[in-house]
Coordinates of C-alpha atoms in Angstrom, one line a residue:
X1 CA 10.0 4.0 24.3
X2 CA 13.5 2.7 25.1
X3 CA 14.4 -0.8 25.5
X4 CA 13.8 -0.4 29.3
X5 CA 10.7 1.5 28.7
X6 CA 9.4 -1.4 26.7
X7 CA 10.0 -4.0 29.4
X8 CA 8.0 -1.7 31.9
X9 CA 5.2 -1.3 29.5
X10 CA 5.0 -4.9 29.0
X11 CA 5.2 -5.3 32.9
X12 CA 2.4 -2.7 33.3
X13 CA 0.0 -4.6 30.8
X14 CA 0.6 -8.0 32.2
X15 CA 2.2 -9.1 29.1
X16 CA 2.8 -12.8 28.7
X17 CA 4.0 -13.0 25.0
X18 CA 6.1 -10.8 22.7
X19 CA 5.2 -10.8 19.0
X20 CA 8.2 -10.0 16.5
X21 CA 7.0 -8.8 13.2
X22 CA 8.9 -8.0 10.1
X23 CA 8.4 -7.7 6.4
X24 CA 8.8 -10.3 3.5
X25 CA 9.9 -8.8 0.3
X26 CA 6.6 -8.8 -2.0
X27 CA 4.8 -7.1 1.0
X28 CA 3.2 -9.2 3.8
X29 CA 3.8 -9.2 7.5
X30 CA 5.6 -12.0 8.9
X31 CA 5.9 -12.8 12.5
X32 CA 7.0 -15.1 15.4
X33 CA 6.4 -14.8 19.2
X34 CA 8.4 -15.4 22.1
X35 CA 7.5 -15.6 26.0
X36 CA 8.0 -12.2 27.7
X37 CA 10.3 -14.1 30.0
X38 CA 12.7 -14.4 26.8
X39 CA 12.7 -10.6 26.4
X40 CA 15.3 -8.5 28.1
X41 CA 17.5 -5.3 27.3
X42 CA 20.1 -7.5 25.3
X43 CA 17.2 -8.7 23.1
X44 CA 17.3 -5.1 21.4
X45 CA 20.9 -5.4 20.6
X46 CA 21.9 -9.1 20.1
X47 CA 18.6 -10.0 18.3
X48 CA 16.6 -13.2 17.8
X49 CA 17.3 -16.1 15.1
X50 CA 14.8 -17.2 12.5
X51 CA 15.1 -19.0 9.2
X52 CA 15.4 -16.4 6.5
X53 CA 15.1 -19.1 3.7
X54 CA 11.4 -19.5 4.4
X55 CA 10.5 -16.0 3.4
X56 CA 9.4 -15.2 0.1
X57 CA 12.3 -13.6 -2.1
X58 CA 15.0 -13.8 0.8
X59 CA 17.9 -16.2 1.6
X60 CA 19.3 -19.2 0.0
X61 CA 18.8 -22.5 2.0
X62 CA 22.6 -22.6 2.6
X63 CA 22.4 -19.2 4.0
X64 CA 19.3 -19.0 6.2
X65 CA 20.2 -18.1 9.6
X66 CA 19.2 -14.4 10.0
X67 CA 18.3 -12.3 13.1
X68 CA 15.3 -9.7 13.8
X69 CA 16.1 -6.7 16.0
X70 CA 12.8 -5.3 17.6
X71 CA 12.8 -1.6 17.2
X72 CA 11.5 -0.2 20.9
X73 CA 9.6 2.9 19.5
X74 CA 7.0 0.3 17.6
X75 CA 6.0 -1.3 20.7
X76 CA 2.1 -1.8 21.3
X77 CA -0.3 -4.2 22.8
X78 CA -1.8 -6.4 20.2
X79 CA -5.7 -5.6 20.3
X80 CA -6.8 -8.8 19.0
X81 CA -5.0 -11.6 21.0
X82 CA -6.5 -13.6 23.7
X83 CA -3.6 -13.4 26.0
X84 CA -1.8 -10.0 26.5
X85 CA 0.8 -9.6 23.9
X86 CA 3.2 -7.1 23.1
X87 CA 4.1 -6.3 19.4
X88 CA 7.2 -4.8 17.7
X89 CA 8.2 -4.4 14.3
X90 CA 11.6 -5.4 13.7
X91 CA 14.7 -4.7 11.4
X92 CA 16.4 -7.8 9.9
X93 CA 20.0 -8.5 10.3
X94 CA 22.7 -10.6 9.0
X95 CA 24.1 -12.9 11.9
X96 CA 27.7 -12.9 10.5
X97 CA 28.3 -9.6 9.4
X98 CA 25.7 -7.8 12.1
X99 CA 24.9 -5.5 9.3
X100 CA 21.2 -4.5 8.1
X101 CA 20.1 -7.1 5.3
X102 CA 20.2 -5.3 1.9
X103 CA 16.8 -7.0 1.1
X104 CA 15.0 -6.1 4.2
X105 CA 12.0 -3.7 2.9
X106 CA 12.2 -1.5 6.2
X107 CA 16.0 -1.1 5.9
X108 CA 15.3 0.6 2.4
X109 CA 12.9 2.8 3.7
X110 CA 15.4 3.9 6.5
X111 CA 17.9 4.2 3.9
X112 CA 16.1 6.7 1.6
X113 CA 15.2 8.9 4.6
X114 CA 18.7 9.1 5.4
X115 CA 19.6 9.8 1.6
X116 CA 16.9 12.7 1.6
X117 CA 19.0 14.5 4.6
X118 CA 22.3 13.8 2.6
X119 CA 20.9 15.7 -0.1
X120 CA 20.4 18.9 1.8
X121 CA 17.4 19.3 -0.3
X122 CA 15.1 18.5 2.7
X123 CA 15.3 16.7 5.8
X124 CA 11.8 15.1 6.2
X125 CA 9.3 13.6 3.9
X126 CA 5.7 13.0 5.1
X127 CA 3.4 10.5 3.2
X128 CA -0.2 10.2 3.9
X129 CA -1.8 6.9 2.0
X130 CA -5.5 6.7 1.5
X131 CA -5.8 2.9 1.4
X132 CA -9.3 1.4 0.0
X133 CA -10.3 -2.0 0.6
X134 CA -13.5 -4.2 0.2
X135 CA -15.2 -6.1 3.1
X136 CA -17.2 -9.2 2.1
X137 CA -19.1 -11.9 3.5
X138 CA -18.1 -14.8 1.6
X139 CA -15.2 -15.1 -0.9
X140 CA -14.2 -18.8 -2.5
X141 CA -11.6 -19.4 -5.2
X142 CA -9.8 -22.5 -6.8
X143 CA -7.4 -23.0 -9.7
X144 CA -6.6 -26.6 -10.8
X145 CA -5.8 -28.5 -13.7
X146 CA -9.3 -29.0 -14.8
X147 CA -11.2 -25.9 -13.5
X148 CA -10.7 -22.4 -12.2
X149 CA -13.4 -20.0 -10.5
X150 CA -13.8 -17.3 -7.9
X151 CA -16.9 -16.5 -6.2
X152 CA -17.4 -13.2 -4.3
X153 CA -20.5 -12.2 -2.0
X154 CA -21.6 -9.4 0.1
X155 CA -24.7 -8.3 1.9
X156 CA -24.4 -5.3 -0.1
X157 CA -23.7 -6.5 -3.4
X158 CA -26.0 -4.7 -6.0
X159 CA -26.1 -8.4 -7.6
X160 CA -28.3 -9.4 -4.4
X161 CA -31.4 -7.1 -4.8
X162 CA -33.4 -10.3 -6.0
X163 CA -32.0 -12.8 -3.7
X164 CA -34.3 -14.4 -1.0
X165 CA -32.7 -13.2 2.4
X166 CA -36.0 -13.9 4.5
X167 CA -36.5 -10.7 4.2
X168 CA -34.4 -9.0 1.7
X169 CA -34.3 -5.4 3.0
X170 CA -32.8 -3.8 0.2
X171 CA -30.5 -0.9 0.6
X172 CA -27.8 -2.2 -1.4
X173 CA -25.5 0.4 -3.0
X174 CA -25.7 0.7 -6.6
X175 CA -22.6 0.0 -8.9
X176 CA -20.4 3.3 -8.5
X177 CA -22.7 4.7 -6.3
X178 CA -21.4 3.8 -2.9
X179 CA -20.0 7.1 -2.1
X180 CA -21.6 8.7 0.4
X181 CA -25.2 7.2 1.0
X182 CA -26.1 7.2 4.9
X183 CA -27.2 4.0 6.7
X184 CA -29.3 1.7 6.4
X185 CA -27.6 1.8 2.5
X186 CA -24.3 2.0 4.1
X187 CA -23.9 -1.2 6.5
X188 CA -20.4 -0.4 7.4
X189 CA -20.4 2.4 9.2
X190 CA -20.3 0.5 12.9
X191 CA -17.6 -1.8 11.5
X192 CA -15.4 1.1 10.3
X193 CA -15.5 2.8 13.4
X194 CA -14.8 -0.2 15.3
X195 CA -11.7 -0.4 13.2
X196 CA -10.7 3.3 13.8
X197 CA -11.2 2.6 17.6
X198 CA -8.7 -0.2 17.1
X199 CA -6.4 1.5 14.9
X200 CA -6.3 4.5 17.8
X201 CA -5.1 1.8 20.2
X202 CA -2.3 0.9 17.9
X203 CA -1.1 4.8 17.9
X204 CA -2.7 5.5 14.5
X205 CA -4.3 8.7 14.3
X206 CA -7.3 8.7 12.1
X207 CA -8.7 11.7 10.0
X208 CA -11.9 10.3 8.5
X209 CA -13.7 7.0 7.6
X210 CA -16.5 6.5 4.9
X211 CA -18.0 4.0 2.4
X212 CA -16.1 4.0 -1.2
X213 CA -17.7 4.3 -4.4
X214 CA -18.2 0.6 -5.2
X215 CA -21.3 -1.7 -4.0
X216 CA -20.4 -4.6 -1.9
X217 CA -18.4 -3.1 0.8
X218 CA -15.8 -0.7 -0.4
X219 CA -14.5 1.3 2.2
X220 CA -11.9 3.9 3.1
X221 CA -10.4 5.1 6.4
X222 CA -8.0 7.6 6.3
X223 CA -4.8 8.0 8.6
X224 CA -3.0 11.1 9.4
X225 CA 0.4 11.5 7.7
X226 CA 3.9 10.9 9.3
X227 CA 7.3 10.4 8.4
X228 CA 8.1 7.8 5.6
X229 CA 9.3 4.9 7.4
X230 CA 7.0 5.3 10.4
X231 CA 3.9 5.6 8.2
X232 CA 4.8 2.5 6.3
X233 CA 4.8 0.7 9.7
X234 CA 1.3 2.3 10.5
X235 CA -0.1 1.1 7.1
X236 CA 1.0 -2.3 7.9
X237 CA -0.8 -2.3 11.6
X238 CA -3.8 -0.4 9.5
X239 CA -4.0 -3.3 7.5
X240 CA -3.8 -5.8 10.3
X241 CA -6.7 -3.9 12.0
X242 CA -8.9 -4.1 9.3
X243 CA -8.4 -7.7 8.6
X244 CA -8.8 -8.8 12.2
X245 CA -12.0 -6.6 12.8
X246 CA -13.6 -7.8 9.6
X247 CA -12.8 -11.7 10.9
X248 CA -14.1 -10.7 14.5
X249 CA -17.4 -10.2 12.8
X250 CA -17.3 -13.2 10.4
X251 CA -16.3 -11.2 7.4
X252 CA -13.2 -10.8 5.4
X253 CA -11.4 -8.1 4.1
X254 CA -9.1 -7.5 0.9
X255 CA -6.7 -5.0 -0.3
X256 CA -6.7 -6.6 -3.7
X257 CA -7.2 -3.8 -6.1
X258 CA -10.0 -5.2 -8.7
X259 CA -11.7 -7.9 -7.0
X260 CA -15.0 -6.8 -8.9
X261 CA -15.9 -6.9 -12.4
X262 CA -17.8 -3.6 -13.8
X263 CA -17.0 -1.5 -10.6
X264 CA -14.6 0.9 -8.9
X265 CA -11.3 -0.9 -8.0
X266 CA -9.1 -0.1 -4.8
X267 CA -6.5 2.3 -4.9
X268 CA -4.3 4.0 -2.6
X269 CA -3.6 7.8 -3.2
X270 CA -0.4 8.9 -1.7
X271 CA -0.1 12.4 -0.2
X272 CA 3.4 13.5 0.1
X273 CA 5.4 16.7 0.7
X274 CA 9.2 17.7 1.7
X275 CA 9.8 20.0 4.9
X276 CA 13.1 21.2 6.5
X277 CA 13.1 21.8 10.0
X278 CA 9.6 23.6 10.5
X279 CA 9.2 24.9 7.1
X280 CA 6.9 23.1 4.5
X281 CA 8.8 23.4 1.2
X282 CA 6.0 22.7 -1.4
X283 CA 4.2 25.8 -0.5
X284 CA 5.0 28.7 -3.1
X285 CA 3.5 31.2 -5.9
X286 CA 3.7 28.8 -8.6
X287 CA 0.8 26.8 -10.2
X288 CA -1.8 25.9 -7.4
X289 CA 0.0 27.3 -4.8
X290 CA 3.0 25.3 -5.2
X291 CA 7.0 25.8 -5.0
X292 CA 9.2 25.3 -7.9
X293 CA 10.7 22.3 -5.9
X294 CA 7.1 20.8 -5.7
X295 CA 6.6 21.2 -9.7
X296 CA 10.1 19.4 -10.3
X297 CA 8.9 16.9 -7.8
X298 CA 6.0 16.3 -9.9
X299 CA 8.2 16.3 -12.7
X300 CA 10.4 13.6 -11.5
X301 CA 7.3 11.4 -10.6
X302 CA 5.7 11.7 -13.9
X303 CA 9.1 10.9 -15.8
X304 CA 9.6 7.7 -13.9
X305 CA 5.9 6.9 -13.1
X306 CA 6.3 3.7 -15.7
X307 CA 9.2 2.4 -13.6
X308 CA 7.4 3.3 -10.4
X309 CA 4.3 1.4 -11.3
X310 CA 6.4 -1.8 -11.0
X311 CA 6.6 -1.0 -7.3
X312 CA 3.4 1.0 -6.4
X313 CA 1.1 -1.2 -8.4
X314 CA 2.9 -4.3 -8.2
X315 CA 0.6 -7.1 -9.0
X316 CA -1.2 -8.5 -12.3
X317 CA -4.7 -7.3 -10.8
X318 CA -3.3 -3.9 -10.2
X319 CA -3.7 -3.5 -14.0
X320 CA -7.4 -4.5 -13.9
X321 CA -8.0 -1.4 -12.0
X322 CA -5.1 0.9 -14.2
X323 CA -7.4 0.6 -17.4
X324 CA -7.7 3.5 -20.1
X325 CA -11.0 5.0 -20.3
X326 CA -12.4 4.0 -16.9
X327 CA -12.2 5.3 -13.0
X328 CA -8.4 5.0 -12.7
X329 CA -6.1 7.8 -13.2
X330 CA -3.7 6.2 -15.8
X331 CA -2.9 9.4 -17.7
X332 CA 0.3 10.8 -16.7
X333 CA -0.5 14.6 -15.8
X334 CA -0.9 16.8 -12.9
X335 CA -3.6 19.0 -12.1
X336 CA -5.2 21.0 -8.9
X337 CA -8.5 19.5 -7.9
X338 CA -9.1 17.3 -11.0
X339 CA -9.2 13.7 -9.8
X340 CA -8.8 12.4 -13.0
X341 CA -5.0 13.2 -13.4
X342 CA -2.6 10.9 -11.9
X343 CA -1.0 13.6 -9.9
X344 CA -3.5 16.1 -8.2
X345 CA -2.8 18.9 -5.8
X346 CA -5.3 19.1 -3.3
X347 CA -6.8 22.3 -2.6
X348 CA -8.9 21.9 0.8
X349 CA -6.5 24.5 2.7
X350 CA -4.7 27.6 1.9
X351 CA -2.2 27.1 4.5
X352 CA 1.2 26.4 3.4
X353 CA 1.7 23.5 5.9
X354 CA -1.3 21.7 3.9
X355 CA 0.6 21.9 0.6
X356 CA 1.4 18.6 -0.8
X357 CA 1.0 16.4 -4.1
X358 CA -1.1 13.6 -4.4
X359 CA -0.1 10.4 -6.5
X360 CA -3.2 8.5 -7.5
X361 CA -2.1 5.5 -9.2
X362 CA -0.8 3.4 -6.4
X363 CA -2.8 0.4 -4.7
X364 CA -2.5 -1.1 -1.1
X365 CA -1.3 -4.5 -2.7
X366 CA 2.4 -2.8 -2.6
X367 CA 5.0 -3.1 -0.4
X368 CA 4.9 0.3 1.1
X369 CA 8.5 0.5 2.4
X370 CA 9.7 0.1 -1.4
X371 CA 6.9 2.1 -3.1
X372 CA 7.0 5.0 -0.9
X373 CA 10.7 5.1 -0.9
X374 CA 10.7 4.7 -4.9
X375 CA 8.3 7.7 -5.2
X376 CA 10.6 9.9 -2.9
X377 CA 13.5 9.0 -5.0
X378 CA 11.9 9.9 -8.4
X379 CA 10.7 13.2 -6.8
X380 CA 14.2 13.8 -5.6
X381 CA 15.4 13.0 -9.2
X382 CA 13.1 15.6 -10.5
X383 CA 14.4 18.3 -8.1
X384 CA 18.1 17.4 -8.5
X385 CA 17.5 17.5 -12.3
X386 CA 15.0 20.1 -12.5
X387 CA 12.5 18.1 -14.5
X388 CA 9.6 20.3 -15.9
X389 CA 6.3 18.7 -15.3
X390 CA 4.9 20.2 -18.6
X391 CA 1.4 22.1 -18.5
X392 CA -1.1 21.3 -15.9
X393 CA -4.3 19.4 -17.4
X394 CA -7.4 21.1 -15.7
X395 CA -10.2 19.6 -17.6
X396 CA -11.7 16.0 -17.3
X397 CA -9.3 13.6 -19.1
X398 CA -12.2 11.2 -19.9
X399 CA -14.0 13.8 -21.8
X400 CA -11.0 14.6 -24.1
X401 CA -11.1 13.2 -27.7
X402 CA -8.5 10.6 -28.8
X403 CA -6.3 13.3 -30.6
X404 CA -6.3 15.4 -27.2
X405 CA -4.8 12.2 -25.5
X406 CA -2.2 11.4 -27.8
X407 CA 0.3 13.4 -26.4
X408 CA -0.2 12.3 -22.8
X409 CA 1.7 9.5 -21.6
X410 CA -0.1 6.7 -19.6
X411 CA 0.9 4.3 -17.1
X412 CA 2.1 0.7 -18.4
X413 CA -1.0 -1.6 -19.3
X414 CA 0.8 -4.8 -17.6
X415 CA 2.7 -5.4 -14.8
X416 CA 5.0 -7.2 -17.4
X417 CA 5.3 -3.7 -19.2
X418 CA 5.9 -2.0 -15.9
X419 CA 8.9 -4.3 -15.1
X420 CA 10.4 -3.9 -18.5
X421 CA 10.3 0.0 -17.8
X422 CA 12.0 -0.7 -14.2
X423 CA 14.7 -2.4 -16.0
X424 CA 15.5 0.3 -18.3
X425 CA 15.1 3.2 -15.6
X426 CA 16.3 2.2 -12.3
X427 CA 19.5 4.6 -12.0
X428 CA 17.3 7.2 -9.9
X429 CA 16.8 4.4 -7.7
X430 CA 20.3 3.3 -7.1
X431 CA 21.4 6.8 -5.9
X432 CA 22.8 6.8 -2.5
X433 CA 22.8 3.0 -2.4
X434 CA 19.2 3.3 -1.4
X435 CA 18.1 0.2 -3.7
X436 CA 20.6 -2.2 -4.9
X437 CA 20.9 -4.1 -8.1
X438 CA 20.0 -7.3 -6.1
X439 CA 17.0 -5.9 -4.8
X440 CA 15.7 -4.5 -8.2
X441 CA 16.8 -8.0 -10.1
X442 CA 15.3 -9.9 -7.2
X443 CA 12.1 -8.0 -7.5
X444 CA 12.0 -8.2 -11.3
X445 CA 12.5 -12.1 -11.3
X446 CA 10.3 -12.7 -8.3
X447 CA 7.3 -10.8 -9.9
X448 CA 7.8 -12.5 -13.3
X449 CA 8.2 -16.1 -12.4
X450 CA 6.1 -16.2 -9.2
X451 CA 3.2 -14.0 -10.5
X452 CA 3.2 -13.2 -14.3
X453 CA 4.1 -16.6 -15.7
X454 CA 1.9 -18.1 -13.1
X455 CA -1.3 -16.3 -14.7
X456 CA 0.1 -16.7 -18.1
X457 CA 0.2 -20.6 -17.7
X458 CA -3.7 -20.6 -16.7
X459 CA -6.6 -20.4 -18.8
X460 CA -9.0 -17.6 -18.0
X461 CA -12.6 -18.7 -17.2
X462 CA -13.8 -16.0 -19.7
X463 CA -11.7 -17.6 -22.3
X464 CA -14.3 -20.4 -22.5
X465 CA -16.9 -17.8 -23.1
X466 CA -15.0 -16.2 -26.1
X467 CA -13.5 -19.3 -27.5
X468 CA -14.8 -22.8 -26.6
X469 CA -17.1 -23.1 -29.5
X470 CA -14.1 -22.2 -32.2

């Protein structure tokens, strides 16, 4: 839509409020609202002001004034507000220079799409993220000077088979057996369908929905691929819908990678491909029907994966999921069909248009604008430098002997380790000015001081089990 079409759309839907949404640095949507009477065509050029110093990882207090410029192509009616509310995703602008704000994650995604075109390698990158999430009935947690705990509950939780529920009807998915029993074992069917219907209202095309492997309400809804910035926009709308529909039913949803001990965590497998005009560039006659370009792209992903992890798996909790020997694809190898490899080539279709690579180590705690941009930059570096991915690994990695695994590199074992790799391997991100030194340094410093140090300073509840009697 154009700005004038947005105003007509708002009038047609009897809009009373306009919600301006933008992304903070770590990866959460922020917003403020204005009456519809305050929105006119000039708003799409002049923007609206807000305090940038109150946004995580952004401006200092003495440079606090910022502007948002709404993107008219993202306009939708919010399906959850009591009063008709138009929602738009915004770009962030410096009010003095009128230039894009360098730490605006959406701007970085827009820059990487421009850089892709400038390379002449391709003109479009498609991403298709598969975000997994949990829906719980209760979550309580606290941490202070003298205590720390969390408590999760779900009517689906296998741990509740013996609970008095007056009556307890059973049908609680066993650990690691939540994929794909029909109802009544799967209690989330109607809830996911409601999520799908609300996503469709927001313009998100959905391909499938299902229960995931873990007990206690692990789910997945798959949306159709789109261009990089646009699919990152849609992923934020997706997460908003999931959380709001859960809340509507007095439940809570989380994209935290590893909330439950002893069962599968939640990842976000990212399908990606390059196109030039109407031609898919990843289809060819090499391994698994890939082109040589696709193999080089995989080579770039595998080479830079330890640094990528700081952006694609960016929480301390991400590495509770990315543990060697368990379900997560921590070994940096590629394969067709083999889901134990960190990069997989899906083989569902023989069509050249369906040929893509699937990177399996990211999770949905990431900032998608940054994570998708970083993966594309790694893949392009592989193509530009003809980085070979090595031989494919077409057997179950988890059944291999230690000596067989010794030559296969793996994802870092902690966020701190991943950040160290990012410090030492960032040049590929700086090409074309897509990422800046300031963005990378700010990311590393924020994660170390606000997250890693925060966890490191606090006793863990299980440490009392291990050490109290020393």
